[in-house]
PDB file of C-alpha atoms in Angstrom:
ATOM      1  CA  UNK A   1       3.038 -11.609 -13.701  1.00 62.00           C
ATOM      2  CA  UNK A   2       4.355 -14.154 -11.219  1.00 76.00           C
ATOM      3  CA  UNK A   3       1.125 -14.161  -9.525  1.00 77.00           C
ATOM      4  CA  UNK A   4       0.771 -18.336 -10.399  1.00 84.00           C
ATOM      5  CA  UNK A   5       3.696 -18.970  -9.265  1.00 87.00           C
ATOM      6  CA  UNK A   6       3.404 -17.390  -5.507  1.00 85.00           C
ATOM      7  CA  UNK A   7       0.177 -19.071  -5.163  1.00 86.00           C
ATOM      8  CA  UNK A   8       1.900 -22.761  -6.426  1.00 87.00           C
ATOM      9  CA  UNK A   9       4.699 -22.050  -3.826  1.00 89.00           C
ATOM     10  CA  UNK A  10       2.225 -21.106  -0.734  1.00 89.00           C
ATOM     11  CA  UNK A  11       0.010 -24.111  -1.298  1.00 90.00           C
ATOM     12  CA  UNK A  12       2.976 -26.436  -2.092  1.00 92.00           C
ATOM     13  CA  UNK A  13       4.508 -25.298   1.433  1.00 93.00           C
ATOM     14  CA  UNK A  14       1.428 -25.331   3.485  1.00 92.00           C
ATOM     15  CA  UNK A  15      -0.752 -28.016   1.633  1.00 92.00           C
ATOM     16  CA  UNK A  16      -3.749 -25.682   2.091  1.00 91.00           C
ATOM     17  CA  UNK A  17      -6.131 -25.887  -0.654  1.00 90.00           C
ATOM     18  CA  UNK A  18      -5.361 -23.412  -3.645  1.00 88.00           C
ATOM     19  CA  UNK A  19      -9.283 -22.159  -3.580  1.00 88.00           C
ATOM     20  CA  UNK A  20      -7.976 -20.864   0.093  1.00 88.00           C
ATOM     21  CA  UNK A  21      -4.583 -19.383  -1.153  1.00 88.00           C
ATOM     22  CA  UNK A  22      -6.118 -17.932  -4.430  1.00 84.00           C
ATOM     23  CA  UNK A  23      -7.859 -15.153  -2.586  1.00 84.00           C
ATOM     24  CA  UNK A  24      -5.452 -13.956   0.007  1.00 82.00           C
ATOM     25  CA  UNK A  25      -2.489 -14.078  -2.739  1.00 82.00           C
ATOM     26  CA  UNK A  26      -4.679 -11.672  -4.558  1.00 79.00           C
ATOM     27  CA  UNK A  27      -5.567  -9.651  -1.617  1.00 78.00           C
ATOM     28  CA  UNK A  28      -1.593  -8.682  -1.126  1.00 78.00           C
ATOM     29  CA  UNK A  29      -0.259  -9.042  -4.632  1.00 79.00           C
ATOM     30  CA  UNK A  30      -3.350  -8.347  -7.011  1.00 80.00           C
ATOM     31  CA  UNK A  31      -3.955  -5.337  -9.065  1.00 84.00           C
ATOM     32  CA  UNK A  32      -5.745  -3.113  -6.286  1.00 87.00           C
ATOM     33  CA  UNK A  33      -3.323  -3.893  -3.542  1.00 86.00           C
ATOM     34  CA  UNK A  34      -0.365  -2.907  -5.752  1.00 88.00           C
ATOM     35  CA  UNK A  35      -2.161   0.083  -6.396  1.00 91.00           C
ATOM     36  CA  UNK A  36      -2.519   0.866  -3.055  1.00 91.00           C
ATOM     37  CA  UNK A  37       0.949   0.285  -2.127  1.00 88.00           C
ATOM     38  CA  UNK A  38       2.050   2.753  -4.789  1.00 91.00           C
ATOM     39  CA  UNK A  39      -0.545   5.627  -3.326  1.00 91.00           C
ATOM     40  CA  UNK A  40       0.434   4.937   0.304  1.00 89.00           C
ATOM     41  CA  UNK A  41       4.370   5.126  -0.782  1.00 89.00           C
ATOM     42  CA  UNK A  42       3.943   8.237  -3.203  1.00 93.00           C
ATOM     43  CA  UNK A  43       1.161  10.281  -2.401  1.00 95.00           C
ATOM     44  CA  UNK A  44       3.284  13.195  -1.320  1.00 96.00           C
ATOM     45  CA  UNK A  45       4.846  13.986  -4.809  1.00 94.00           C
ATOM     46  CA  UNK A  46       3.110  17.435  -5.738  1.00 93.00           C
ATOM     47  CA  UNK A  47       3.863  17.660  -9.417  1.00 89.00           C
ATOM     48  CA  UNK A  48       5.764  21.035  -9.425  1.00 93.00           C
ATOM     49  CA  UNK A  49       8.967  22.310  -8.061  1.00 93.00           C
ATOM     50  CA  UNK A  50       8.788  22.994  -4.336  1.00 96.00           C
ATOM     51  CA  UNK A  51      10.437  25.225  -2.091  1.00 96.00           C
ATOM     52  CA  UNK A  52      10.458  25.137   1.999  1.00 97.00           C
ATOM     53  CA  UNK A  53       7.587  26.445   3.574  1.00 97.00           C
ATOM     54  CA  UNK A  54       5.440  25.136   0.690  1.00 98.00           C
ATOM     55  CA  UNK A  55       2.346  23.075   1.047  1.00 97.00           C
ATOM     56  CA  UNK A  56      -0.526  21.421  -0.745  1.00 97.00           C
ATOM     57  CA  UNK A  57      -3.036  18.840  -0.257  1.00 97.00           C
ATOM     58  CA  UNK A  58      -3.182  15.399  -2.276  1.00 96.00           C
ATOM     59  CA  UNK A  59      -6.058  13.244  -1.805  1.00 96.00           C
ATOM     60  CA  UNK A  60      -6.014   9.349  -2.167  1.00 95.00           C
ATOM     61  CA  UNK A  61      -8.456   6.421  -2.169  1.00 94.00           C
ATOM     62  CA  UNK A  62      -7.343   3.359  -1.191  1.00 93.00           C
ATOM     63  CA  UNK A  63      -9.441   0.551  -2.702  1.00 90.00           C
ATOM     64  CA  UNK A  64      -8.418  -3.098  -1.554  1.00 84.00           C
ATOM     65  CA  UNK A  65     -10.214  -3.805   1.325  1.00 79.00           C
ATOM     66  CA  UNK A  66     -12.966  -0.913   1.035  1.00 81.00           C
ATOM     67  CA  UNK A  67     -12.741   2.540  -0.309  1.00 90.00           C
ATOM     68  CA  UNK A  68     -10.902   4.572   2.461  1.00 93.00           C
ATOM     69  CA  UNK A  69     -10.161   8.351   1.260  1.00 95.00           C
ATOM     70  CA  UNK A  70      -7.230  10.225   2.583  1.00 96.00           C
ATOM     71  CA  UNK A  71      -6.845  14.080   2.396  1.00 97.00           C
ATOM     72  CA  UNK A  72      -3.059  14.857   3.260  1.00 98.00           C
ATOM     73  CA  UNK A  73      -1.938  18.214   3.516  1.00 98.00           C
ATOM     74  CA  UNK A  74       1.991  17.913   2.753  1.00 98.00           C
ATOM     75  CA  UNK A  75       4.310  20.506   4.216  1.00 98.00           C
ATOM     76  CA  UNK A  76       7.952  21.346   3.079  1.00 98.00           C
ATOM     77  CA  UNK A  77       9.614  21.649   6.117  1.00 98.00           C
ATOM     78  CA  UNK A  78      13.318  22.432   4.568  1.00 97.00           C
ATOM     79  CA  UNK A  79      15.371  21.042   1.700  1.00 97.00           C
ATOM     80  CA  UNK A  80      18.866  20.354   2.918  1.00 97.00           C
ATOM     81  CA  UNK A  81      21.883  18.017   0.645  1.00 95.00           C
ATOM     82  CA  UNK A  82      19.288  17.500  -2.055  1.00 95.00           C
ATOM     83  CA  UNK A  83      16.684  16.182   0.564  1.00 97.00           C
ATOM     84  CA  UNK A  84      12.931  17.199   1.103  1.00 98.00           C
ATOM     85  CA  UNK A  85      11.938  16.847   4.547  1.00 98.00           C
ATOM     86  CA  UNK A  86       7.829  16.865   4.776  1.00 98.00           C
ATOM     87  CA  UNK A  87       5.519  16.904   7.354  1.00 98.00           C
ATOM     88  CA  UNK A  88       1.898  15.395   7.141  1.00 98.00           C
ATOM     89  CA  UNK A  89      -1.516  15.760   8.479  1.00 98.00           C
ATOM     90  CA  UNK A  90      -4.160  13.474   6.764  1.00 98.00           C
ATOM     91  CA  UNK A  91      -8.003  13.723   7.402  1.00 98.00           C
ATOM     92  CA  UNK A  92      -8.964   9.664   7.057  1.00 96.00           C
ATOM     93  CA  UNK A  93     -12.741   8.568   6.260  1.00 94.00           C
ATOM     94  CA  UNK A  94     -14.779   5.932   4.912  1.00 94.00           C
ATOM     95  CA  UNK A  95     -18.735   6.047   4.277  1.00 88.00           C
ATOM     96  CA  UNK A  96     -21.083   3.134   3.601  1.00 83.00           C
ATOM     97  CA  UNK A  97     -21.946   4.176   0.160  1.00 75.00           C
ATOM     98  CA  UNK A  98     -21.956   7.463  -1.999  1.00 74.00           C
ATOM     99  CA  UNK A  99     -22.955  10.295   1.316  1.00 73.00           C
ATOM    100  CA  UNK A 100     -23.979   7.138   3.463  1.00 79.00           C
ATOM    101  CA  UNK A 101     -22.923   6.662   6.750  1.00 86.00           C
ATOM    102  CA  UNK A 102     -19.259   7.191   8.278  1.00 88.00           C
ATOM    103  CA  UNK A 103     -17.858   3.559   9.064  1.00 91.00           C
ATOM    104  CA  UNK A 104     -14.321   4.787   9.710  1.00 92.00           C
ATOM    105  CA  UNK A 105     -12.670   7.695  10.374  1.00 96.00           C
ATOM    106  CA  UNK A 106      -9.409   9.100  11.949  1.00 97.00           C
ATOM    107  CA  UNK A 107      -6.470  11.126  11.393  1.00 98.00           C
ATOM    108  CA  UNK A 108      -3.141  10.454  10.199  1.00 98.00           C
ATOM    109  CA  UNK A 109       0.276  12.366  10.638  1.00 98.00           C
ATOM    110  CA  UNK A 110       3.986  12.207  10.043  1.00 98.00           C
ATOM    111  CA  UNK A 111       7.068  12.745   8.204  1.00 98.00           C
ATOM    112  CA  UNK A 112       8.726  12.082   4.926  1.00 98.00           C
ATOM    113  CA  UNK A 113      11.830  12.869   3.385  1.00 98.00           C
ATOM    114  CA  UNK A 114      12.338  12.358  -0.432  1.00 97.00           C
ATOM    115  CA  UNK A 115      15.043  12.826  -2.920  1.00 96.00           C
ATOM    116  CA  UNK A 116      14.802  16.677  -3.976  1.00 96.00           C
ATOM    117  CA  UNK A 117      15.837  16.203  -7.582  1.00 93.00           C
ATOM    118  CA  UNK A 118      13.949  12.442  -8.363  1.00 93.00           C
ATOM    119  CA  UNK A 119      11.077  12.773  -5.816  1.00 93.00           C
ATOM    120  CA  UNK A 120      12.068   9.373  -4.540  1.00 94.00           C
ATOM    121  CA  UNK A 121      11.222   8.212  -1.176  1.00 95.00           C
ATOM    122  CA  UNK A 122      14.148   8.147   1.496  1.00 97.00           C
ATOM    123  CA  UNK A 123      11.673   7.299   4.084  1.00 96.00           C
ATOM    124  CA  UNK A 124       8.587   7.792   5.507  1.00 96.00           C
ATOM    125  CA  UNK A 125       7.220   7.149   9.133  1.00 97.00           C
ATOM    126  CA  UNK A 126       2.918   7.681   9.464  1.00 97.00           C
ATOM    127  CA  UNK A 127       0.844   7.187  12.207  1.00 98.00           C
ATOM    128  CA  UNK A 128      -3.054   6.699  11.914  1.00 97.00           C
ATOM    129  CA  UNK A 129      -5.332   6.992  14.878  1.00 97.00           C
ATOM    130  CA  UNK A 130      -8.570   5.830  13.539  1.00 96.00           C
ATOM    131  CA  UNK A 131     -11.878   4.351  14.613  1.00 96.00           C
ATOM    132  CA  UNK A 132     -14.235   1.642  12.891  1.00 92.00           C
ATOM    133  CA  UNK A 133     -17.961   2.297  13.455  1.00 92.00           C
ATOM    134  CA  UNK A 134     -20.121  -0.876  13.672  1.00 87.00           C
ATOM    135  CA  UNK A 135     -23.821  -1.480  14.717  1.00 86.00           C
ATOM    136  CA  UNK A 136     -22.669  -3.232  17.447  1.00 89.00           C
ATOM    137  CA  UNK A 137     -19.144  -1.125  18.884  1.00 92.00           C
ATOM    138  CA  UNK A 138     -16.547   1.186  18.008  1.00 93.00           C
ATOM    139  CA  UNK A 139     -13.076   0.101  17.549  1.00 93.00           C
ATOM    140  CA  UNK A 140     -10.080   2.384  17.694  1.00 95.00           C
ATOM    141  CA  UNK A 141      -7.165   1.599  16.223  1.00 94.00           C
ATOM    142  CA  UNK A 142      -3.656   2.793  15.532  1.00 96.00           C
ATOM    143  CA  UNK A 143      -1.661   1.986  12.672  1.00 93.00           C
ATOM    144  CA  UNK A 144       2.077   2.614  11.915  1.00 95.00           C
ATOM    145  CA  UNK A 145       3.074   2.788   8.145  1.00 93.00           C
ATOM    146  CA  UNK A 146       7.138   3.103   7.912  1.00 94.00           C
ATOM    147  CA  UNK A 147       9.150   2.849   4.961  1.00 92.00           C
ATOM    148  CA  UNK A 148      12.883   3.355   4.302  1.00 92.00           C
ATOM    149  CA  UNK A 149      14.770   2.875   0.605  1.00 87.00           C
ATOM    150  CA  UNK A 150      18.317   2.123   1.468  1.00 77.00           C
TER     151      UNK A 150
END
């Protein structure tokens, strides 16, 4: 809900054609974009009680731009004052079609703090180093994802 209002406000403010604005807005607030956002912010939830020293693997696939698989290894560093401190090591990959050529590969690492009782995010700090492979060249990218709930 609200998609049409967002689109209208952008068209009114910029004077751009609605046909140009519509796909851009959908890219950032459409169903796939919001699904990806939730997966980025809550992939760490284990679905069970945890203790310091526990670890688990959580696989997620981001789908908005192209399917990119994230295979996260999450480890509980400690639990203090109802806050869980976790570390994350991730393998990132994307293939051209099922079983096809790798078009993106990389690693991600960082930390997450969440409320122990609710699982809600307190803060997240991840850095991704990846390489996008094309026929013409390979492009190295660094992406930092930071979020904090205050």
